[in-house]
Amino acid sequence: MEIQWHESLATGVDKIDDQHKEIIARINTLINMDMENMDSEEMEHELQKVLRFLGGYVIDHFNAEEEIMTRYHYPEYDEHKKEHLTFLKNFATLKRMFEKEGTTSLMITATQNQAVDWLVKHIKNIDQKMAAFLKSKMQP
Ligand SMILES: [Fe+2]
Ligand SMILES: [Fe+2]
């Protein structure tokens, strides 16, 4: 199911919100793929495109959050960074699985679910908490 941007996902830090919106848009590209009308080669091609983007962009996004947390001496930096690393580890496992077993619609669905679940939980529990702290420290 497509994931919708909603105010409940907002952190209130514009740069972070913009990056989250972009990540959500790309996950939606994957979710809206018309798998029924694609052969496995097309699926593979589309999937690789999304994974390549997500792989690079998500790392930049995590780096941006980590940099800003360091700058403001966020006390929960370590826990937050650990969550990011877990995502990257799972992401790498998925990529290896695709390489080994080829692209199937079942695996694409698993990727969608994993990405959406993780992202929504992470934004709501971890990023929003961080953003509340940052906003209290930032100059008006
Ligand atoms: Fe984060
Ligand atoms: Fe984030």
Short mmCIF file of C-alpha atoms and ligand atoms in Angstrom, two decimals:
data_model
loop_
_atom_site.label_atom_id
_atom_site.label_comp_id
_atom_site.label_asym_id
_atom_site.label_seq_id
_atom_site.Cartn_x
_atom_site.Cartn_y
_atom_site.Cartn_z
CA MET A 1 0.00 0.00 0.00
CA GLU A 2 1.20 3.43 -0.92
CA ILE A 3 2.54 5.50 1.95
CA GLN A 4 1.14 9.01 2.22
CA TRP A 5 2.94 11.99 3.63
CA HIS A 6 0.93 13.29 6.53
CA GLU A 7 1.41 15.99 9.15
CA SER A 8 1.78 13.25 11.75
CA LEU A 9 5.12 12.44 10.10
CA ALA A 10 6.39 16.01 10.23
CA THR A 11 9.42 16.73 12.38
CA GLY A 12 9.16 20.49 11.92
CA VAL A 13 12.77 20.70 10.72
CA ASP A 14 12.33 21.61 7.05
CA LYS A 15 15.48 20.00 5.69
CA ILE A 16 14.69 16.70 7.37
CA ASP A 17 11.03 16.78 6.33
CA ASP A 18 11.97 17.44 2.70
CA GLN A 19 14.32 14.47 2.70
CA HIS A 20 11.68 12.22 4.26
CA LYS A 21 9.21 13.30 1.57
CA GLU A 22 11.68 12.39 -1.14
CA ILE A 23 12.34 8.97 0.39
CA ILE A 24 8.61 8.34 0.65
CA ALA A 25 8.14 9.36 -2.99
CA ARG A 26 10.73 6.83 -4.12
CA ILE A 27 9.29 4.05 -2.01
CA ASN A 28 5.96 4.83 -3.64
CA THR A 29 7.54 4.42 -7.06
CA LEU A 30 8.41 0.90 -6.00
CA ILE A 31 4.96 0.29 -4.57
CA ASN A 32 3.21 1.57 -7.68
CA MET A 33 5.23 -0.56 -10.05
CA ASP A 34 2.85 -2.37 -12.36
CA MET A 35 4.34 -5.78 -11.69
CA GLU A 36 1.60 -7.71 -13.42
CA ASN A 37 2.51 -6.19 -16.75
CA MET A 38 6.25 -6.55 -16.41
CA ASP A 39 8.55 -9.41 -17.21
CA SER A 40 11.25 -10.27 -14.73
CA GLU A 41 13.87 -8.30 -16.62
CA GLU A 42 11.82 -5.11 -16.47
CA MET A 43 11.07 -5.70 -12.80
CA GLU A 44 14.74 -6.18 -12.10
CA HIS A 45 15.63 -3.01 -13.97
CA GLU A 46 13.06 -0.87 -12.15
CA LEU A 47 13.94 -2.35 -8.81
CA GLN A 48 17.64 -1.70 -9.29
CA LYS A 49 16.88 1.91 -10.14
CA VAL A 50 14.94 2.44 -6.92
CA LEU A 51 17.44 0.53 -4.79
CA ARG A 52 20.36 2.50 -6.20
CA PHE A 53 18.64 5.77 -5.46
CA LEU A 54 17.50 4.74 -2.00
CA GLY A 55 20.91 3.33 -1.14
CA GLY A 56 22.62 6.62 -1.92
CA TYR A 57 19.97 9.07 -0.79
CA VAL A 58 19.21 7.33 2.48
CA ILE A 59 22.89 7.34 3.41
CA ASP A 60 23.07 11.08 2.69
CA HIS A 61 19.95 11.60 4.76
CA PHE A 62 21.30 9.62 7.72
CA ASN A 63 24.56 11.54 7.49
CA ALA A 64 22.66 14.83 7.51
CA GLU A 65 20.74 13.83 10.65
CA GLU A 66 23.86 12.54 12.36
CA GLU A 67 25.76 15.70 11.51
CA ILE A 68 23.05 17.93 12.93
CA MET A 69 22.73 15.76 16.08
CA THR A 70 26.47 16.05 16.65
CA ARG A 71 26.38 19.78 16.12
CA TYR A 72 23.76 20.21 18.85
CA HIS A 73 25.18 17.53 21.18
CA TYR A 74 22.07 15.41 21.08
CA PRO A 75 22.20 13.08 24.11
CA GLU A 76 20.54 10.16 22.29
CA TYR A 77 22.88 10.22 19.32
CA ASP A 78 24.19 6.68 19.84
CA GLU A 79 20.76 5.04 19.95
CA HIS A 80 19.66 6.99 16.91
CA LYS A 81 22.74 6.10 14.91
CA LYS A 82 22.32 2.45 15.85
CA GLU A 83 18.84 2.51 14.28
CA HIS A 84 20.27 3.93 11.07
CA LEU A 85 22.90 1.20 10.98
CA THR A 86 20.25 -1.48 11.45
CA PHE A 87 18.36 -0.16 8.45
CA LEU A 88 21.50 -0.16 6.32
CA LYS A 89 22.30 -3.71 7.39
CA ASN A 90 18.82 -4.93 6.49
CA PHE A 91 19.01 -3.05 3.23
CA ALA A 92 22.29 -4.73 2.35
CA THR A 93 20.82 -8.15 3.18
CA LEU A 94 17.89 -7.48 0.86
CA LYS A 95 20.20 -6.41 -1.94
CA ARG A 96 22.24 -9.58 -1.58
CA MET A 97 19.07 -11.64 -1.66
CA PHE A 98 17.98 -10.00 -4.91
CA GLU A 99 21.39 -10.65 -6.40
CA LYS A 100 21.34 -14.28 -5.37
CA GLU A 101 17.76 -15.20 -6.07
CA GLY A 102 16.74 -12.79 -8.78
CA THR A 103 13.80 -10.42 -8.61
CA THR A 104 10.42 -11.86 -7.73
CA SER A 105 7.23 -9.98 -7.00
CA LEU A 106 7.17 -11.64 -3.58
CA MET A 107 10.52 -10.16 -2.71
CA ILE A 108 9.54 -6.77 -4.01
CA THR A 109 6.49 -6.85 -1.75
CA ALA A 110 8.69 -7.83 1.19
CA THR A 111 11.00 -4.90 0.42
CA GLN A 112 8.09 -2.48 0.23
CA ASN A 113 6.70 -3.64 3.55
CA GLN A 114 10.02 -3.56 5.28
CA ALA A 115 10.88 -0.09 3.98
CA VAL A 116 7.48 1.39 4.84
CA ASP A 117 7.30 -0.19 8.30
CA TRP A 118 10.77 0.83 9.27
CA LEU A 119 10.47 4.35 7.91
CA VAL A 120 7.14 5.19 9.53
CA LYS A 121 8.25 3.80 12.90
CA HIS A 122 11.62 5.49 12.73
CA ILE A 123 10.19 8.88 11.80
CA LYS A 124 7.50 8.75 14.46
CA ASN A 125 9.56 7.36 17.32
CA ILE A 126 13.10 8.44 16.68
CA ASP A 127 13.28 11.34 14.23
CA GLN A 128 10.46 13.32 15.83
CA LYS A 129 12.08 13.00 19.24
CA MET A 130 15.37 14.20 17.81
CA ALA A 131 13.67 17.09 16.00
CA ALA A 132 11.89 18.25 19.15
CA PHE A 133 15.28 18.49 20.86
CA LEU A 134 16.88 20.24 17.89
CA LYS A 135 14.13 22.82 17.66
CA SER A 136 14.59 23.67 21.33
CA LYS A 137 18.30 24.32 20.64
CA MET A 138 18.14 26.09 17.29
CA GLN A 139 18.14 29.83 17.02
CA PRO A 140 14.70 31.19 16.19
FE FE B 1 16.82 9.14 11.75
FE FE B 2 15.09 10.49 9.08
#
